PDB file of C-alpha atoms and ligand atoms in Angstrom:
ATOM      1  CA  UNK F   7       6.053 -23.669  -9.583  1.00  0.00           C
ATOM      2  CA  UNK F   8       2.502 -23.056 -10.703  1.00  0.00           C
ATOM      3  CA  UNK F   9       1.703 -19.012  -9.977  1.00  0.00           C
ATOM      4  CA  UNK F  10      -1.760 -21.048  -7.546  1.00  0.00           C
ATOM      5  CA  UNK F  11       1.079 -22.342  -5.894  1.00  0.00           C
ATOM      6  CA  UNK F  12       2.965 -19.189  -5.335  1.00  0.00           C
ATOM      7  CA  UNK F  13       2.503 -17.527  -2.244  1.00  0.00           C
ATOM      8  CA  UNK F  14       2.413 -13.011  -2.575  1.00  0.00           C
ATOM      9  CA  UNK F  15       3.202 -10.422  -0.761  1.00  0.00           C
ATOM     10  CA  UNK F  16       1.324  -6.912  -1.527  1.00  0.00           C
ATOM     11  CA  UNK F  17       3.327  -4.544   0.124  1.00  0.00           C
ATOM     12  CA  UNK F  18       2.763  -0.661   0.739  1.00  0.00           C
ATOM     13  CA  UNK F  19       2.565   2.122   3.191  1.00  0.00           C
ATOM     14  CA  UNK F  20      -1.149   2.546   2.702  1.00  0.00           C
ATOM     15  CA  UNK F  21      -1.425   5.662   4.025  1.00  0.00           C
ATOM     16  CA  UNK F  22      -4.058   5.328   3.677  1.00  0.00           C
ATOM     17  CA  UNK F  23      -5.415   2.400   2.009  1.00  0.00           C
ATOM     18  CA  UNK F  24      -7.412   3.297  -1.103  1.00  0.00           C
ATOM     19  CA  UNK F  25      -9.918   1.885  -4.134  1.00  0.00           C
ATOM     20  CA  UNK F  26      -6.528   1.470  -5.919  1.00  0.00           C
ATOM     21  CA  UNK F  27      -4.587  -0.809  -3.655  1.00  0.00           C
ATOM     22  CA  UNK F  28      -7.617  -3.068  -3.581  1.00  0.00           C
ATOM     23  CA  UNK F  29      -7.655  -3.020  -7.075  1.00  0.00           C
ATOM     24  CA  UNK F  30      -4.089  -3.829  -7.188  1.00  0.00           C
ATOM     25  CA  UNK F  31      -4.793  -6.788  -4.373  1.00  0.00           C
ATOM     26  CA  UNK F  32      -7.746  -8.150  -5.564  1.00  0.00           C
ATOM     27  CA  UNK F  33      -5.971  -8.531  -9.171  1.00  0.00           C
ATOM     28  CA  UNK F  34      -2.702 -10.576  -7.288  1.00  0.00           C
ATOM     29  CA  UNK F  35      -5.502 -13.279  -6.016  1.00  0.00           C
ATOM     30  CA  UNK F  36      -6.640 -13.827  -9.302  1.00  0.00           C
ATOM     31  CA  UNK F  37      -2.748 -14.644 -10.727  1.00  0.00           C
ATOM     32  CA  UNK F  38      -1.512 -16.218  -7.685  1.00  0.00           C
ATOM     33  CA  UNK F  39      -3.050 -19.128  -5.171  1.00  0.00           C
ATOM     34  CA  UNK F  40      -2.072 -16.949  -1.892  1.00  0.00           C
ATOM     35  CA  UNK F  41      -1.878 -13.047  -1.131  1.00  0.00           C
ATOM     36  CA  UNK F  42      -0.712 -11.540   1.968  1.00  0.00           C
ATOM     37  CA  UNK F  43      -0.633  -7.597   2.529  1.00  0.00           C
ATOM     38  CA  UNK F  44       2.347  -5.992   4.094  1.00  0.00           C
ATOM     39  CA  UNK F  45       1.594  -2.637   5.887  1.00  0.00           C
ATOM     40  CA  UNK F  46       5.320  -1.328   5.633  1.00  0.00           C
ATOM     41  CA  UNK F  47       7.496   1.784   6.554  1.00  0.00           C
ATOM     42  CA  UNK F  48       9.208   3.670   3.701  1.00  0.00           C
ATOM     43  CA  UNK F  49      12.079   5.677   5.515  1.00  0.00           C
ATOM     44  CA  UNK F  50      11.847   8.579   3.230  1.00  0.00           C
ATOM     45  CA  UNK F  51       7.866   8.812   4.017  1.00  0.00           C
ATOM     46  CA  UNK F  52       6.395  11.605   6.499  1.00  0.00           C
ATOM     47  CA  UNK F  53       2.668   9.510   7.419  1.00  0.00           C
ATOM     48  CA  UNK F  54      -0.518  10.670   8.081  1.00  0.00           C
ATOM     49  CA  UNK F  55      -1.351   8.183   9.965  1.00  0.00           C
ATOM     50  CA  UNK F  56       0.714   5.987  12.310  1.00  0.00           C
ATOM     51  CA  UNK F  57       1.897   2.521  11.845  1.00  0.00           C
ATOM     52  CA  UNK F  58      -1.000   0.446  13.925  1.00  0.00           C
ATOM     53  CA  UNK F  59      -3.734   3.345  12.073  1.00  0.00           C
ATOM     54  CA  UNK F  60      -2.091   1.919   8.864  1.00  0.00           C
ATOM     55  CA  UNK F  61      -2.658  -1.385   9.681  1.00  0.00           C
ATOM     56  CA  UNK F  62      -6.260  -1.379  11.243  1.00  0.00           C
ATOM     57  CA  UNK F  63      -7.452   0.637   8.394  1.00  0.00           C
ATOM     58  CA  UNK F  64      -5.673  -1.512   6.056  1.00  0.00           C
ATOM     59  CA  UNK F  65      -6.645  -4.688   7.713  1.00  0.00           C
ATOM     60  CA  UNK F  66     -11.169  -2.954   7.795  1.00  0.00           C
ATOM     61  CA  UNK F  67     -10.524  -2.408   4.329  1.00  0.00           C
ATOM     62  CA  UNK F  68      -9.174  -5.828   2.956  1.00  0.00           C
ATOM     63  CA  UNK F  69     -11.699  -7.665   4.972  1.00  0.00           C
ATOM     64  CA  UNK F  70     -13.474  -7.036   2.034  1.00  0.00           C
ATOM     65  CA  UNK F  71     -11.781  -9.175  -0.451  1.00  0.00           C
ATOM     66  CA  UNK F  72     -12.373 -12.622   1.637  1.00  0.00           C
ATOM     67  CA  UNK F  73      -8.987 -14.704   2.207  1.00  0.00           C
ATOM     68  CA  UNK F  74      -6.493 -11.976   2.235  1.00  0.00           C
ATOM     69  CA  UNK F  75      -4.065 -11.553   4.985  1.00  0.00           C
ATOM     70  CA  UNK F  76      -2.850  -8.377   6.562  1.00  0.00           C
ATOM     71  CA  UNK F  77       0.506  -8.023   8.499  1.00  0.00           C
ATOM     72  CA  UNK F  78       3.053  -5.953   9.634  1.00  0.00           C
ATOM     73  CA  UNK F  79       6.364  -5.956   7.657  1.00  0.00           C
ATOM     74  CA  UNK F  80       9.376  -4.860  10.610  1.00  0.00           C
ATOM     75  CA  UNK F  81      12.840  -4.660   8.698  1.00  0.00           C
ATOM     76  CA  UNK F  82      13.972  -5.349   5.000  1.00  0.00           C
ATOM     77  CA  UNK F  83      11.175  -6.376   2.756  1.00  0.00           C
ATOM     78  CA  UNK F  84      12.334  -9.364   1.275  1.00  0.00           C
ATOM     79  CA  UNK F  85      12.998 -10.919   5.195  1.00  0.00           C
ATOM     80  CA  UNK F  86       9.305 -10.957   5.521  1.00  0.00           C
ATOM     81  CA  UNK F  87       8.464 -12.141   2.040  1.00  0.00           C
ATOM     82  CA  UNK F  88      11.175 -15.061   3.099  1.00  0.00           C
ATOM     83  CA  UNK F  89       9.435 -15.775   6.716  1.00  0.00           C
ATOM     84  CA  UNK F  90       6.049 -16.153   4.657  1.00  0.00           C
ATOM     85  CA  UNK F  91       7.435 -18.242   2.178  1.00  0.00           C
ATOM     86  CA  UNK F  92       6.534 -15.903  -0.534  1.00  0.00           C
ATOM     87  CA  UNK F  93       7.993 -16.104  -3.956  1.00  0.00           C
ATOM     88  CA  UNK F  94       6.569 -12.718  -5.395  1.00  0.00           C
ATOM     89  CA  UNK F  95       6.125  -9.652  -4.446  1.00  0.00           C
ATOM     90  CA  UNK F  96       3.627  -7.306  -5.736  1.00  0.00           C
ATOM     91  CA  UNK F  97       3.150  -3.692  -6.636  1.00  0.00           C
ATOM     92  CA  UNK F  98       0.706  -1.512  -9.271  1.00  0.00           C
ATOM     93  CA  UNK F  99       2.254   0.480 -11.454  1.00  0.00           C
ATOM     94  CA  UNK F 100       0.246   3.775 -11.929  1.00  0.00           C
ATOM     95  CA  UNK F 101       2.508   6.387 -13.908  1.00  0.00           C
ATOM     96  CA  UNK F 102       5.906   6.546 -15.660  1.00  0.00           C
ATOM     97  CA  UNK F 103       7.117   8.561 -12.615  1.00  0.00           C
ATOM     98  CA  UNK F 104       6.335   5.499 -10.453  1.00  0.00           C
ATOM     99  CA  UNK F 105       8.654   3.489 -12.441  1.00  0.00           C
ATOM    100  CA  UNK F 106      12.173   4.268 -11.221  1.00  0.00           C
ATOM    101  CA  UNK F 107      11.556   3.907  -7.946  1.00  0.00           C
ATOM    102  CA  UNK F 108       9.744   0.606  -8.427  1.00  0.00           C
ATOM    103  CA  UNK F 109      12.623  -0.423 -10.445  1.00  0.00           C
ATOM    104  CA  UNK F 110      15.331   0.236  -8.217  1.00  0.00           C
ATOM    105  CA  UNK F 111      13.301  -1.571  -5.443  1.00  0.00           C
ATOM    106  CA  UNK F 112      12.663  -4.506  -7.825  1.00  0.00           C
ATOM    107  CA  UNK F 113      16.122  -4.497  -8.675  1.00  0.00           C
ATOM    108  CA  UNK F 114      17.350  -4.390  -5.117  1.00  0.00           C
ATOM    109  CA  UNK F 115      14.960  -6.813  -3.802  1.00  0.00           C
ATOM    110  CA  UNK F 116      15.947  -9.362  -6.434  1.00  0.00           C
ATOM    111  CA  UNK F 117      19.952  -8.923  -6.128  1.00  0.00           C
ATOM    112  CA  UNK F 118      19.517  -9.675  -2.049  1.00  0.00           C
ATOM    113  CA  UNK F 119      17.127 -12.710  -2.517  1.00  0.00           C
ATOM    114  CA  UNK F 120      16.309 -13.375  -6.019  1.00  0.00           C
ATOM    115  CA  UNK F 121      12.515 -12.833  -5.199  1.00  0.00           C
ATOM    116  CA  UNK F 122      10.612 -11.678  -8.275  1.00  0.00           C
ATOM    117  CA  UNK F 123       8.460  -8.464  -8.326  1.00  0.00           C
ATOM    118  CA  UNK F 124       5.348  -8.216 -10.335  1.00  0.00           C
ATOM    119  CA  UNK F 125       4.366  -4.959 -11.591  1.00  0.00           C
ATOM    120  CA  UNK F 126       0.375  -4.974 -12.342  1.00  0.00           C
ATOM    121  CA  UNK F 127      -0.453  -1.677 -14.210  1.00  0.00           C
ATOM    122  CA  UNK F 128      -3.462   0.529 -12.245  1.00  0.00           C
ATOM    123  CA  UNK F 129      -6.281   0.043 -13.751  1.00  0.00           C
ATOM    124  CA  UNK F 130      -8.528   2.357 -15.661  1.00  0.00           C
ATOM    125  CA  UNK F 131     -10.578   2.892 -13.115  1.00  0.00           C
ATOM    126  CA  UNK F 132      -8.054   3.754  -9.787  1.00  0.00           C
ATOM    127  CA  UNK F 133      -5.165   4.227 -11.818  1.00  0.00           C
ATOM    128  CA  UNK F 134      -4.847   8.251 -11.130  1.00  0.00           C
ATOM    129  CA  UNK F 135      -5.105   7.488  -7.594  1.00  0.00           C
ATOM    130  CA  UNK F 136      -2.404   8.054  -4.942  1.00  0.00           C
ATOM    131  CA  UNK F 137      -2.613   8.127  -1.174  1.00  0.00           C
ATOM    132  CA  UNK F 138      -0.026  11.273  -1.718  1.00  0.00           C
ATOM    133  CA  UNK F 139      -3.017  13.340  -3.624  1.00  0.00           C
ATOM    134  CA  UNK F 140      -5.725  11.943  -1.346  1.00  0.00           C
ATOM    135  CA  UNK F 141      -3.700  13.388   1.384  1.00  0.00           C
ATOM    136  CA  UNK F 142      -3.297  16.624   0.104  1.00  0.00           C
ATOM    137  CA  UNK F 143      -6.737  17.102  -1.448  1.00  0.00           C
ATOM    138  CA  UNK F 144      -8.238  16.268   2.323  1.00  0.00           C
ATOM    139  CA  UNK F 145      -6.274  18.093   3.469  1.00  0.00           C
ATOM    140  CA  UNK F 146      -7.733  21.426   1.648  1.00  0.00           C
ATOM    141  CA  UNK F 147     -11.125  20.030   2.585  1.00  0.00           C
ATOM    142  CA  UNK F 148     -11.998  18.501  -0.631  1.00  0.00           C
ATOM    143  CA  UNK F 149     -13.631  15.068  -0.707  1.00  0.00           C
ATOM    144  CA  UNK F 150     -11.761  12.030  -1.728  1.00  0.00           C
ATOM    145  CA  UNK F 151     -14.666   9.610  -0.369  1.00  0.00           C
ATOM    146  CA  UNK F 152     -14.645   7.945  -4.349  1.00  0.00           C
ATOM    147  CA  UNK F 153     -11.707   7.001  -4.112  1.00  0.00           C
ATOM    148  CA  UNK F 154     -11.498   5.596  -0.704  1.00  0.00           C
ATOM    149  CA  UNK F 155     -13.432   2.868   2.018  1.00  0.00           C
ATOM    150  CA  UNK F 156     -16.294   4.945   4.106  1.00  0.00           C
ATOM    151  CA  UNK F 157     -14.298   3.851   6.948  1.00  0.00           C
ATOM    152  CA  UNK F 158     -11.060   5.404   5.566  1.00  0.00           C
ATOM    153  CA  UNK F 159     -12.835   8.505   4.673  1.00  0.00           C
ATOM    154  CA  UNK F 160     -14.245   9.290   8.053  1.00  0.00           C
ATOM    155  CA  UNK F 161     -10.238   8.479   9.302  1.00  0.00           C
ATOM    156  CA  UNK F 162      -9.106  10.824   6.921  1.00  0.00           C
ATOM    157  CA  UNK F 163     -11.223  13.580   7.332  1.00  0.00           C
ATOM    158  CA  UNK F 164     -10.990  12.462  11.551  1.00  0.00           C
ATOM    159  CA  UNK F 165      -7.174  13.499  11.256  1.00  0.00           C
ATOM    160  CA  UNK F 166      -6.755  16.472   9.577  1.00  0.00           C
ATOM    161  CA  UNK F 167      -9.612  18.067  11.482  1.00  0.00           C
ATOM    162  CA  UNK F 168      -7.695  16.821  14.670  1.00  0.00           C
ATOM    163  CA  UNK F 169      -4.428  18.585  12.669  1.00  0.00           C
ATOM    164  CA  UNK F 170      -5.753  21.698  12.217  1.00  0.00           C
ATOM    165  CA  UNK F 171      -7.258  21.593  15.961  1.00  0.00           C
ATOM    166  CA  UNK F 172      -3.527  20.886  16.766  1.00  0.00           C
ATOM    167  CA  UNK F 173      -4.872  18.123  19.104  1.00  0.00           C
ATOM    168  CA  UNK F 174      -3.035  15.723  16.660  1.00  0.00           C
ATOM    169  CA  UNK F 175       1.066  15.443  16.003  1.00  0.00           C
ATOM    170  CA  UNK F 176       2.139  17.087  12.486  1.00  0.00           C
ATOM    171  CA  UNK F 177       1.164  19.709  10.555  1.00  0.00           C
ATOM    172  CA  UNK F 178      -1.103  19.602   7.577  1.00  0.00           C
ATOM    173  CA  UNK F 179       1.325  21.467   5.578  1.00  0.00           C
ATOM    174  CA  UNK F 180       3.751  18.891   5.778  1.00  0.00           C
ATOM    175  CA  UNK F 181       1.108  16.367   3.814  1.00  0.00           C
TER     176      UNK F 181
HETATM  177  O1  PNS X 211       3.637   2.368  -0.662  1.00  0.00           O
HETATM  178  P1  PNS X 211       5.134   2.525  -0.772  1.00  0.00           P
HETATM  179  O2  PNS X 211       5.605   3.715   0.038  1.00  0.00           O
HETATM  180  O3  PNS X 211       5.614   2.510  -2.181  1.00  0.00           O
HETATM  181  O4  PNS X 211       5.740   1.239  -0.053  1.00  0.00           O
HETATM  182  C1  PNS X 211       7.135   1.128   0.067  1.00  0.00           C
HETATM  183  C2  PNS X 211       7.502  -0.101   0.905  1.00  0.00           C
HETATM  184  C3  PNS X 211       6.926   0.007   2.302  1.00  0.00           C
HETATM  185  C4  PNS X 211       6.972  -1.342   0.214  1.00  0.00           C
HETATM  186  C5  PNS X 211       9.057  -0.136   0.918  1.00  0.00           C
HETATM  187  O5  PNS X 211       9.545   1.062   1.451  1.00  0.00           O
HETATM  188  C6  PNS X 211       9.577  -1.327   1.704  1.00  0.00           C
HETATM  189  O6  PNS X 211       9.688  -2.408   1.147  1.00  0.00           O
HETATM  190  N1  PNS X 211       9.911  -1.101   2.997  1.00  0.00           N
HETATM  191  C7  PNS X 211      10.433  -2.122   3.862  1.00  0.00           C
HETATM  192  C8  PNS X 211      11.956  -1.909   4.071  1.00  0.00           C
HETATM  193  C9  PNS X 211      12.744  -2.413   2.867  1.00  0.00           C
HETATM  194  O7  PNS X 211      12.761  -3.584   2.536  1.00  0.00           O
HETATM  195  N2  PNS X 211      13.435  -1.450   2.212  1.00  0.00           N
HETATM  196  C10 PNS X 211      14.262  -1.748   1.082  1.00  0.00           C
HETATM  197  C11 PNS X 211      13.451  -1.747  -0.198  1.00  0.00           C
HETATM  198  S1  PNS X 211      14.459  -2.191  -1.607  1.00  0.00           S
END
C-alpha cells in the first residue's frame, strides 16, 4: 500500500490541544492520503479538562487544517484504529524522555494488531512544547497564548480561574 492510500490515526489526550499537535497533524497529511484525530484517555492521566472539553477544543482547533477528522477513541487504541480502517498510527516525538513510553506503546500496539506507529520528531519550532508545562505554567498565571489556539487560551486561562474560585472540580496543585 501506497502511504496516500493509508488511512492515520493521530491520537492524544490533548489536554489541551496545542501549536505542537497541529504541527505533528498537519505533518501526517502530508505523508499519508487520510488523517483522523483520536481525542483519547490515558489511565495514568489526571485532566484539566474533561473528555467532551478535550474534544470540542480539539475538534475548534483542527478545523483549521481543512480535511481532518476528529473523534472520540472509547477502549484500546488499536480497536479504533481497526473500526477506521487505519493502518498507522501517529505520534511526535519531542524528547528522549518521551521515548520509552512511546516505545512500549508502539510495541504493544503492534504485538495486539500488527498496526505500525510512526514517530514524527517535534519540530523546531513546537518541539519544547507539552500540554503538561502549558498546564502548569497557566496555572501560575503565566501566559502560554504562543504556544496555543486563542480559543484554547481563553479555555485555559477560563479553568484555572474557575479552579482557584473552587467553582470548578480539582485542584490546581494537582496540574
Ligand atoms: O497524549 P498521550 O497522553 O500520550 O496519549 C495517550 C493515548 C491516549 C494515545 C493512549 O493512552 C491510548 O492509546 N489510550 C487508549 C487506550 C489504549 O489503547 N491503551 C493501551 C495503549 S498501548
Amino acid at each position: 500500500m501506497r502511504p496516500a492510500d493509508v488511512v492515520a490515526v493521530c491520537p492524544g489526550s490533548f489536554d489541551p490541544v496545542t501549536l505542537g499537535h497541529m504541527d505533528v497533524v498537519e505533518r501526517a497529511m502530508a505523508l499519508f492520503g487520510d488523517v483522523i484525530v483520536g481525542v483519547g484517555r490515558n489511565s495514568k492521566k489526571n485532566y484539566l479538562f474533561d473528555f467532551d472539553e478535550r474534544m470540542r477544543l480539539t475538534r475548534d482547533a483542527m478545523a483549521k487544517l481543512t480535511g481532518v477528522r476528529v473523534m472520540p477513541v472509547d477502549g484500546l487504541l488499536v480497536d479504533f484504529c481497526r473500526s477506521q480502517g487505519a493502518g498507522v498510527i501517529v505520534k511526535g516525538l519531542r524528547f528522549a524522555s518521551d521515548f520509552d513510553h512511546e516505545l512500549q506503546m508502539a510495541h504493544m500496539n503492534e504485538a495486539m494488531t500488527g498496526i505500525e506507529t510512526v514517530l514524527l520528531i517535534g519540530s523546531r519550532l513546537y518541539g519544547s512544547i507539552s500540554s503538561t508545562l502549558l498546564r502548569e505554567v497557566a496555572s501560575n498565571g503565566g501566559d502560554i497564548a504562543a504556544f496555543v489556539t486563542p480559543e484554547v487560551d481563553a479555555a485555559v486561562r477560563a479553568k484555572v480561574a474557575a479552579m482557584k474560585a473552587g467553582t470548578a472540580s480539582g485542584s490546581v496543585d494537582q496540574l
